[in-house]
């Protein structure tokens, strides 16, 4: 399973990429706003740091505007993927962009039907926001599972990005169900390393080694 970072913080991205385990980045308008930097400048810098797919989202809510923005944003760097929300206007825009070989990450997905439409329209990626569903009392990971099953049933090549994850268990569940990608905040990536028994085990080995007066 590929791991994407869900941020526009270039230092976090640089660190994750240096660890050799980050395959791409998803930004959104909130992340860009939080960076305090101009949209194009920060997206281009992220594209230079990480060679994988970098998602950058359109702001328009009408198909024509989305298409225009997508053409512009995708021309900035070759690894840019354009994020299009799965509203009706977004679904209308996706086939036009697919025809032009512009990769689309269909985003803000909360239902299996939205995911079906996005795949039929030719989206390269679909992003179900699992944690936001959990927050309103629905099972976000069940949605991810349904989408994967539907795509398998009909041989869609659209890749599932499990998004808005809230803890490392979401990541492990996504991997178990065969999701193509999980995108996560940097703190969740860091949490994935941790296990208290690993820390205790390493500490014990070192203590035994040192007590015996051994050297490397
Ligand atoms: C995904 O592509 C989105 O940027 C992101 O996962 C939104 O998640 P949030 O609910 O953590 O903001």
PDB file of C-alpha atoms and ligand atoms in Angstrom:
ATOM      1  CA  UNK A   1       0.000   0.000   0.000  1.00  0.00           C
ATOM      2  CA  UNK A   2       1.277   3.445  -0.884  1.00  0.00           C
ATOM      3  CA  UNK A   3       1.565   6.077   1.835  1.00  0.00           C
ATOM      4  CA  UNK A   4       0.746   9.698   1.036  1.00  0.00           C
ATOM      5  CA  UNK A   5       1.191  12.654   3.391  1.00  0.00           C
ATOM      6  CA  UNK A   6      -1.881  14.847   3.794  1.00  0.00           C
ATOM      7  CA  UNK A   7      -0.337  18.270   4.308  1.00  0.00           C
ATOM      8  CA  UNK A   8       1.170  21.326   2.617  1.00  0.00           C
ATOM      9  CA  UNK A   9       3.923  21.614   5.235  1.00  0.00           C
ATOM     10  CA  UNK A  10       7.097  21.283   3.181  1.00  0.00           C
ATOM     11  CA  UNK A  11       9.300  20.452   6.172  1.00  0.00           C
ATOM     12  CA  UNK A  12       7.079  17.502   7.122  1.00  0.00           C
ATOM     13  CA  UNK A  13       7.080  16.341   3.504  1.00  0.00           C
ATOM     14  CA  UNK A  14      10.864  16.672   3.243  1.00  0.00           C
ATOM     15  CA  UNK A  15      11.279  14.587   6.411  1.00  0.00           C
ATOM     16  CA  UNK A  16       8.831  11.866   5.333  1.00  0.00           C
ATOM     17  CA  UNK A  17      10.400  11.620   1.881  1.00  0.00           C
ATOM     18  CA  UNK A  18      13.890  11.373   3.418  1.00  0.00           C
ATOM     19  CA  UNK A  19      12.692   8.290   5.341  1.00  0.00           C
ATOM     20  CA  UNK A  20      11.962   6.610   1.993  1.00  0.00           C
ATOM     21  CA  UNK A  21       8.380   5.677   2.850  1.00  0.00           C
ATOM     22  CA  UNK A  22       6.306   8.507   1.387  1.00  0.00           C
ATOM     23  CA  UNK A  23       4.919   7.887  -2.085  1.00  0.00           C
ATOM     24  CA  UNK A  24       2.911  11.060  -2.655  1.00  0.00           C
ATOM     25  CA  UNK A  25       1.163  14.050  -1.112  1.00  0.00           C
ATOM     26  CA  UNK A  26      -2.422  15.264  -0.918  1.00  0.00           C
ATOM     27  CA  UNK A  27      -3.066  18.916  -0.265  1.00  0.00           C
ATOM     28  CA  UNK A  28      -6.406  20.669   0.050  1.00  0.00           C
ATOM     29  CA  UNK A  29      -7.418  24.339   0.262  1.00  0.00           C
ATOM     30  CA  UNK A  30      -7.263  24.232   4.076  1.00  0.00           C
ATOM     31  CA  UNK A  31      -3.692  22.874   4.027  1.00  0.00           C
ATOM     32  CA  UNK A  32      -2.629  25.530   1.510  1.00  0.00           C
ATOM     33  CA  UNK A  33      -4.248  28.267   3.621  1.00  0.00           C
ATOM     34  CA  UNK A  34      -2.466  26.945   6.731  1.00  0.00           C
ATOM     35  CA  UNK A  35       0.901  27.089   4.925  1.00  0.00           C
ATOM     36  CA  UNK A  36       0.460  30.867   4.588  1.00  0.00           C
ATOM     37  CA  UNK A  37       2.078  30.725   1.146  1.00  0.00           C
ATOM     38  CA  UNK A  38       0.838  31.314  -2.419  1.00  0.00           C
ATOM     39  CA  UNK A  39      -0.876  28.231  -3.914  1.00  0.00           C
ATOM     40  CA  UNK A  40       1.387  27.756  -6.938  1.00  0.00           C
ATOM     41  CA  UNK A  41       4.612  28.389  -5.028  1.00  0.00           C
ATOM     42  CA  UNK A  42       3.911  25.814  -2.322  1.00  0.00           C
ATOM     43  CA  UNK A  43       2.552  23.172  -4.712  1.00  0.00           C
ATOM     44  CA  UNK A  44       5.564  23.487  -6.992  1.00  0.00           C
ATOM     45  CA  UNK A  45       7.924  23.153  -4.040  1.00  0.00           C
ATOM     46  CA  UNK A  46       6.103  20.005  -2.867  1.00  0.00           C
ATOM     47  CA  UNK A  47       6.357  18.572  -6.401  1.00  0.00           C
ATOM     48  CA  UNK A  48      10.115  19.145  -6.334  1.00  0.00           C
ATOM     49  CA  UNK A  49      10.502  17.462  -2.927  1.00  0.00           C
ATOM     50  CA  UNK A  50       8.376  14.415  -3.705  1.00  0.00           C
ATOM     51  CA  UNK A  51       8.439  12.818  -7.159  1.00  0.00           C
ATOM     52  CA  UNK A  52       5.152  10.959  -6.572  1.00  0.00           C
ATOM     53  CA  UNK A  53       1.632  12.204  -7.306  1.00  0.00           C
ATOM     54  CA  UNK A  54       0.844  15.561  -5.644  1.00  0.00           C
ATOM     55  CA  UNK A  55      -2.845  16.431  -5.351  1.00  0.00           C
ATOM     56  CA  UNK A  56      -3.873  20.077  -5.629  1.00  0.00           C
ATOM     57  CA  UNK A  57      -7.550  21.024  -5.392  1.00  0.00           C
ATOM     58  CA  UNK A  58      -9.696  23.317  -7.523  1.00  0.00           C
ATOM     59  CA  UNK A  59     -11.841  26.025  -5.942  1.00  0.00           C
ATOM     60  CA  UNK A  60     -14.555  26.401  -8.601  1.00  0.00           C
ATOM     61  CA  UNK A  61     -17.878  24.696  -8.031  1.00  0.00           C
ATOM     62  CA  UNK A  62     -18.961  24.680 -11.682  1.00  0.00           C
ATOM     63  CA  UNK A  63     -17.673  22.226 -14.279  1.00  0.00           C
ATOM     64  CA  UNK A  64     -16.359  24.882 -16.684  1.00  0.00           C
ATOM     65  CA  UNK A  65     -14.394  26.647 -13.954  1.00  0.00           C
ATOM     66  CA  UNK A  66     -13.071  23.350 -12.586  1.00  0.00           C
ATOM     67  CA  UNK A  67     -11.854  22.327 -16.043  1.00  0.00           C
ATOM     68  CA  UNK A  68     -10.136  25.655 -16.581  1.00  0.00           C
ATOM     69  CA  UNK A  69      -8.460  25.546 -13.162  1.00  0.00           C
ATOM     70  CA  UNK A  70      -7.462  21.911 -13.617  1.00  0.00           C
ATOM     71  CA  UNK A  71      -5.774  22.681 -16.946  1.00  0.00           C
ATOM     72  CA  UNK A  72      -3.830  25.506 -15.335  1.00  0.00           C
ATOM     73  CA  UNK A  73      -2.814  23.674 -12.135  1.00  0.00           C
ATOM     74  CA  UNK A  74      -1.814  20.485 -13.961  1.00  0.00           C
ATOM     75  CA  UNK A  75       0.476  22.494 -16.256  1.00  0.00           C
ATOM     76  CA  UNK A  76       2.658  23.597 -13.312  1.00  0.00           C
ATOM     77  CA  UNK A  77       4.483  20.277 -12.820  1.00  0.00           C
ATOM     78  CA  UNK A  78       4.222  16.812 -14.423  1.00  0.00           C
ATOM     79  CA  UNK A  79       3.384  15.007 -11.138  1.00  0.00           C
ATOM     80  CA  UNK A  80       0.330  17.126 -10.291  1.00  0.00           C
ATOM     81  CA  UNK A  81      -3.022  15.403  -9.805  1.00  0.00           C
ATOM     82  CA  UNK A  82      -6.049  17.672  -9.725  1.00  0.00           C
ATOM     83  CA  UNK A  83      -8.487  17.221  -6.868  1.00  0.00           C
ATOM     84  CA  UNK A  84     -12.100  17.609  -7.925  1.00  0.00           C
ATOM     85  CA  UNK A  85     -14.947  17.313  -5.375  1.00  0.00           C
ATOM     86  CA  UNK A  86     -17.498  14.613  -6.239  1.00  0.00           C
ATOM     87  CA  UNK A  87     -20.395  17.049  -6.593  1.00  0.00           C
ATOM     88  CA  UNK A  88     -22.446  16.826  -9.812  1.00  0.00           C
ATOM     89  CA  UNK A  89     -20.411  19.569 -11.501  1.00  0.00           C
ATOM     90  CA  UNK A  90     -17.223  17.760 -10.522  1.00  0.00           C
ATOM     91  CA  UNK A  91     -18.382  14.462 -12.001  1.00  0.00           C
ATOM     92  CA  UNK A  92     -19.239  16.362 -15.214  1.00  0.00           C
ATOM     93  CA  UNK A  93     -15.728  17.822 -15.339  1.00  0.00           C
ATOM     94  CA  UNK A  94     -13.857  14.535 -14.831  1.00  0.00           C
ATOM     95  CA  UNK A  95     -14.412  12.909 -18.293  1.00  0.00           C
ATOM     96  CA  UNK A  96     -13.246  16.093 -20.033  1.00  0.00           C
ATOM     97  CA  UNK A  97     -10.054  16.092 -17.955  1.00  0.00           C
ATOM     98  CA  UNK A  98      -9.536  12.344 -18.389  1.00  0.00           C
ATOM     99  CA  UNK A  99      -9.747  12.830 -22.168  1.00  0.00           C
ATOM    100  CA  UNK A 100      -6.910  15.342 -21.858  1.00  0.00           C
ATOM    101  CA  UNK A 101      -4.834  12.925 -19.731  1.00  0.00           C
ATOM    102  CA  UNK A 102      -5.186  15.146 -16.679  1.00  0.00           C
ATOM    103  CA  UNK A 103      -5.201  12.909 -13.619  1.00  0.00           C
ATOM    104  CA  UNK A 104      -8.056  13.513 -11.181  1.00  0.00           C
ATOM    105  CA  UNK A 105      -8.345  12.705  -7.485  1.00  0.00           C
ATOM    106  CA  UNK A 106     -12.110  12.686  -6.888  1.00  0.00           C
ATOM    107  CA  UNK A 107     -12.372  14.053  -3.382  1.00  0.00           C
ATOM    108  CA  UNK A 108     -14.757  14.707  -0.483  1.00  0.00           C
ATOM    109  CA  UNK A 109     -16.365  11.303  -1.133  1.00  0.00           C
ATOM    110  CA  UNK A 110     -18.857  10.018   1.424  1.00  0.00           C
ATOM    111  CA  UNK A 111     -20.818   7.356  -0.459  1.00  0.00           C
ATOM    112  CA  UNK A 112     -20.321   4.263  -2.587  1.00  0.00           C
ATOM    113  CA  UNK A 113     -22.499   5.780  -5.311  1.00  0.00           C
ATOM    114  CA  UNK A 114     -20.316   8.883  -5.530  1.00  0.00           C
ATOM    115  CA  UNK A 115     -17.301   6.578  -5.874  1.00  0.00           C
ATOM    116  CA  UNK A 116     -19.047   4.579  -8.615  1.00  0.00           C
ATOM    117  CA  UNK A 117     -19.814   7.759 -10.571  1.00  0.00           C
ATOM    118  CA  UNK A 118     -16.250   9.052 -10.164  1.00  0.00           C
ATOM    119  CA  UNK A 119     -14.825   5.786 -11.504  1.00  0.00           C
ATOM    120  CA  UNK A 120     -17.250   5.754 -14.443  1.00  0.00           C
ATOM    121  CA  UNK A 121     -16.265   9.355 -15.208  1.00  0.00           C
ATOM    122  CA  UNK A 122     -12.587   8.319 -15.398  1.00  0.00           C
ATOM    123  CA  UNK A 123     -11.075   9.511 -12.118  1.00  0.00           C
ATOM    124  CA  UNK A 124      -7.582   8.189 -11.432  1.00  0.00           C
ATOM    125  CA  UNK A 125      -8.163   8.240  -7.657  1.00  0.00           C
ATOM    126  CA  UNK A 126     -11.123   8.335  -5.276  1.00  0.00           C
ATOM    127  CA  UNK A 127     -10.762   9.730  -1.754  1.00  0.00           C
ATOM    128  CA  UNK A 128     -13.321   8.530   0.813  1.00  0.00           C
ATOM    129  CA  UNK A 129     -12.993  10.688   3.970  1.00  0.00           C
ATOM    130  CA  UNK A 130     -13.308   7.882   6.515  1.00  0.00           C
ATOM    131  CA  UNK A 131     -12.617   9.805   9.737  1.00  0.00           C
ATOM    132  CA  UNK A 132     -15.216  12.449   8.964  1.00  0.00           C
ATOM    133  CA  UNK A 133     -17.819   9.687   8.547  1.00  0.00           C
ATOM    134  CA  UNK A 134     -16.826   8.157  11.883  1.00  0.00           C
ATOM    135  CA  UNK A 135     -17.353  11.573  13.459  1.00  0.00           C
ATOM    136  CA  UNK A 136     -21.036  11.590  12.427  1.00  0.00           C
ATOM    137  CA  UNK A 137     -21.604   8.029  13.631  1.00  0.00           C
ATOM    138  CA  UNK A 138     -21.064   6.110  10.383  1.00  0.00           C
ATOM    139  CA  UNK A 139     -18.409   3.502   9.670  1.00  0.00           C
ATOM    140  CA  UNK A 140     -15.842   5.193   7.432  1.00  0.00           C
ATOM    141  CA  UNK A 141     -13.773   2.070   6.841  1.00  0.00           C
ATOM    142  CA  UNK A 142     -16.899   0.191   5.740  1.00  0.00           C
ATOM    143  CA  UNK A 143     -17.289   2.773   2.974  1.00  0.00           C
ATOM    144  CA  UNK A 144     -13.682   2.191   1.875  1.00  0.00           C
ATOM    145  CA  UNK A 145     -14.364  -1.546   1.796  1.00  0.00           C
ATOM    146  CA  UNK A 146     -17.552  -1.091  -0.262  1.00  0.00           C
ATOM    147  CA  UNK A 147     -15.753   1.072  -2.815  1.00  0.00           C
ATOM    148  CA  UNK A 148     -12.934  -1.467  -3.173  1.00  0.00           C
ATOM    149  CA  UNK A 149     -15.490  -4.241  -3.689  1.00  0.00           C
ATOM    150  CA  UNK A 150     -17.455  -2.275  -6.294  1.00  0.00           C
ATOM    151  CA  UNK A 151     -14.272  -1.429  -8.201  1.00  0.00           C
ATOM    152  CA  UNK A 152     -13.215  -5.089  -8.099  1.00  0.00           C
ATOM    153  CA  UNK A 153     -16.678  -6.213  -9.301  1.00  0.00           C
ATOM    154  CA  UNK A 154     -16.389  -4.161 -12.478  1.00  0.00           C
ATOM    155  CA  UNK A 155     -12.643  -3.957 -13.014  1.00  0.00           C
ATOM    156  CA  UNK A 156     -12.364  -0.191 -12.491  1.00  0.00           C
ATOM    157  CA  UNK A 157      -8.744   0.940 -12.345  1.00  0.00           C
ATOM    158  CA  UNK A 158      -9.492   3.975 -10.140  1.00  0.00           C
ATOM    159  CA  UNK A 159      -7.267   3.731  -7.061  1.00  0.00           C
ATOM    160  CA  UNK A 160      -8.740   4.149  -3.589  1.00  0.00           C
ATOM    161  CA  UNK A 161      -7.046   6.705  -1.330  1.00  0.00           C
ATOM    162  CA  UNK A 162      -8.283   6.152   2.214  1.00  0.00           C
ATOM    163  CA  UNK A 163      -8.354   9.743   3.490  1.00  0.00           C
ATOM    164  CA  UNK A 164      -9.080  11.752   6.623  1.00  0.00           C
ATOM    165  CA  UNK A 165      -7.677   8.935   8.739  1.00  0.00           C
ATOM    166  CA  UNK A 166      -7.560   9.629  12.436  1.00  0.00           C
ATOM    167  CA  UNK A 167      -5.242   6.983  13.920  1.00  0.00           C
ATOM    168  CA  UNK A 168      -2.780   4.220  12.933  1.00  0.00           C
ATOM    169  CA  UNK A 169      -5.505   1.558  13.183  1.00  0.00           C
ATOM    170  CA  UNK A 170      -7.250   3.167  10.186  1.00  0.00           C
ATOM    171  CA  UNK A 171      -4.001   2.725   8.244  1.00  0.00           C
ATOM    172  CA  UNK A 172      -3.623  -0.951   9.168  1.00  0.00           C
ATOM    173  CA  UNK A 173      -7.282  -1.601   8.329  1.00  0.00           C
ATOM    174  CA  UNK A 174      -6.844   0.094   4.954  1.00  0.00           C
ATOM    175  CA  UNK A 175      -3.836  -2.118   4.196  1.00  0.00           C
ATOM    176  CA  UNK A 176      -5.705  -5.251   5.310  1.00  0.00           C
ATOM    177  CA  UNK A 177      -8.598  -4.535   2.982  1.00  0.00           C
ATOM    178  CA  UNK A 178      -6.254  -3.920   0.054  1.00  0.00           C
ATOM    179  CA  UNK A 179      -6.664  -0.163  -0.343  1.00  0.00           C
ATOM    180  CA  UNK A 180      -4.190   1.187  -2.879  1.00  0.00           C
ATOM    181  CA  UNK A 181      -3.183   4.224  -0.812  1.00  0.00           C
ATOM    182  CA  UNK A 182      -3.716   5.832   2.590  1.00  0.00           C
ATOM    183  CA  UNK A 183      -3.106   9.537   3.014  1.00  0.00           C
ATOM    184  CA  UNK A 184      -2.375  10.794   6.508  1.00  0.00           C
ATOM    185  CA  UNK A 185      -1.184  13.701   8.602  1.00  0.00           C
ATOM    186  CA  UNK A 186       2.488  13.581   9.578  1.00  0.00           C
ATOM    187  CA  UNK A 187       1.676  12.815  13.248  1.00  0.00           C
ATOM    188  CA  UNK A 188      -0.112   9.613  12.226  1.00  0.00           C
ATOM    189  CA  UNK A 189       2.858   8.522  10.130  1.00  0.00           C
ATOM    190  CA  UNK A 190       5.043   9.054  13.197  1.00  0.00           C
ATOM    191  CA  UNK A 191       2.628   7.084  15.408  1.00  0.00           C
ATOM    192  CA  UNK A 192       2.944   4.115  13.028  1.00  0.00           C
ATOM    193  CA  UNK A 193       6.525   3.538  14.181  1.00  0.00           C
ATOM    194  CA  UNK A 194       5.625   3.167  17.828  1.00  0.00           C
ATOM    195  CA  UNK A 195       5.227   0.111  19.987  1.00  0.00           C
ATOM    196  CA  UNK A 196       6.142   0.100  23.705  1.00  0.00           C
ATOM    197  CA  UNK A 197       7.340  -3.519  23.506  1.00  0.00           C
ATOM    198  CA  UNK A 198       9.790  -2.562  20.749  1.00  0.00           C
ATOM    199  CA  UNK A 199      11.220   0.219  22.921  1.00  0.00           C
ATOM    200  CA  UNK A 200      11.428  -2.073  25.955  1.00  0.00           C
ATOM    201  CA  UNK A 201      12.995  -4.864  23.873  1.00  0.00           C
ATOM    202  CA  UNK A 202      15.691  -2.639  22.401  1.00  0.00           C
ATOM    203  CA  UNK A 203      16.430  -1.163  25.829  1.00  0.00           C
ATOM    204  CA  UNK A 204      16.778  -4.646  27.380  1.00  0.00           C
ATOM    205  CA  UNK A 205      19.116  -5.872  24.618  1.00  0.00           C
ATOM    206  CA  UNK A 206      21.368  -2.833  25.116  1.00  0.00           C
ATOM    207  CA  UNK A 207      21.338  -3.208  28.895  1.00  0.00           C
ATOM    208  CA  UNK A 208      22.340  -6.904  28.655  1.00  0.00           C
ATOM    209  CA  UNK A 209      25.062  -6.106  26.111  1.00  0.00           C
ATOM    210  CA  UNK A 210      26.523  -3.319  28.231  1.00  0.00           C
ATOM    211  CA  UNK A 211      26.283  -5.343  31.481  1.00  0.00           C
ATOM    212  CA  UNK A 212      28.365  -8.084  29.847  1.00  0.00           C
ATOM    213  CA  UNK A 213      30.998  -5.491  28.884  1.00  0.00           C
ATOM    214  CA  UNK A 214      30.714  -6.353  25.187  1.00  0.00           C
ATOM    215  CA  UNK A 215      31.791  -3.974  22.433  1.00  0.00           C
ATOM    216  CA  UNK A 216      30.799  -3.879  18.761  1.00  0.00           C
TER     217      UNK A 216
HETATM  218  C1  LIG B   1      -7.682  14.188   1.709  1.00  0.00           C
HETATM  219  O1  LIG B   1      -7.246  14.205   0.596  1.00  0.00           O
HETATM  220  C2  LIG B   1      -8.018  15.383   2.500  1.00  0.00           C
HETATM  221  O2  LIG B   1      -7.046  16.364   2.307  1.00  0.00           O
HETATM  222  C3  LIG B   1      -8.009  15.063   3.964  1.00  0.00           C
HETATM  223  O3  LIG B   1      -7.833  13.703   4.221  1.00  0.00           O
HETATM  224  C4  LIG B   1      -9.088  15.723   4.730  1.00  0.00           C
HETATM  225  O4  LIG B   1      -9.008  15.221   6.006  1.00  0.00           O
HETATM  226  P1  LIG B   1      -9.311  15.975   7.358  1.00  0.00           P
HETATM  227  O5  LIG B   1     -10.695  15.584   7.775  1.00  0.00           O
HETATM  228  O6  LIG B   1      -8.265  15.451   8.264  1.00  0.00           O
HETATM  229  O7  LIG B   1      -9.188  17.448   7.098  1.00  0.00           O
END
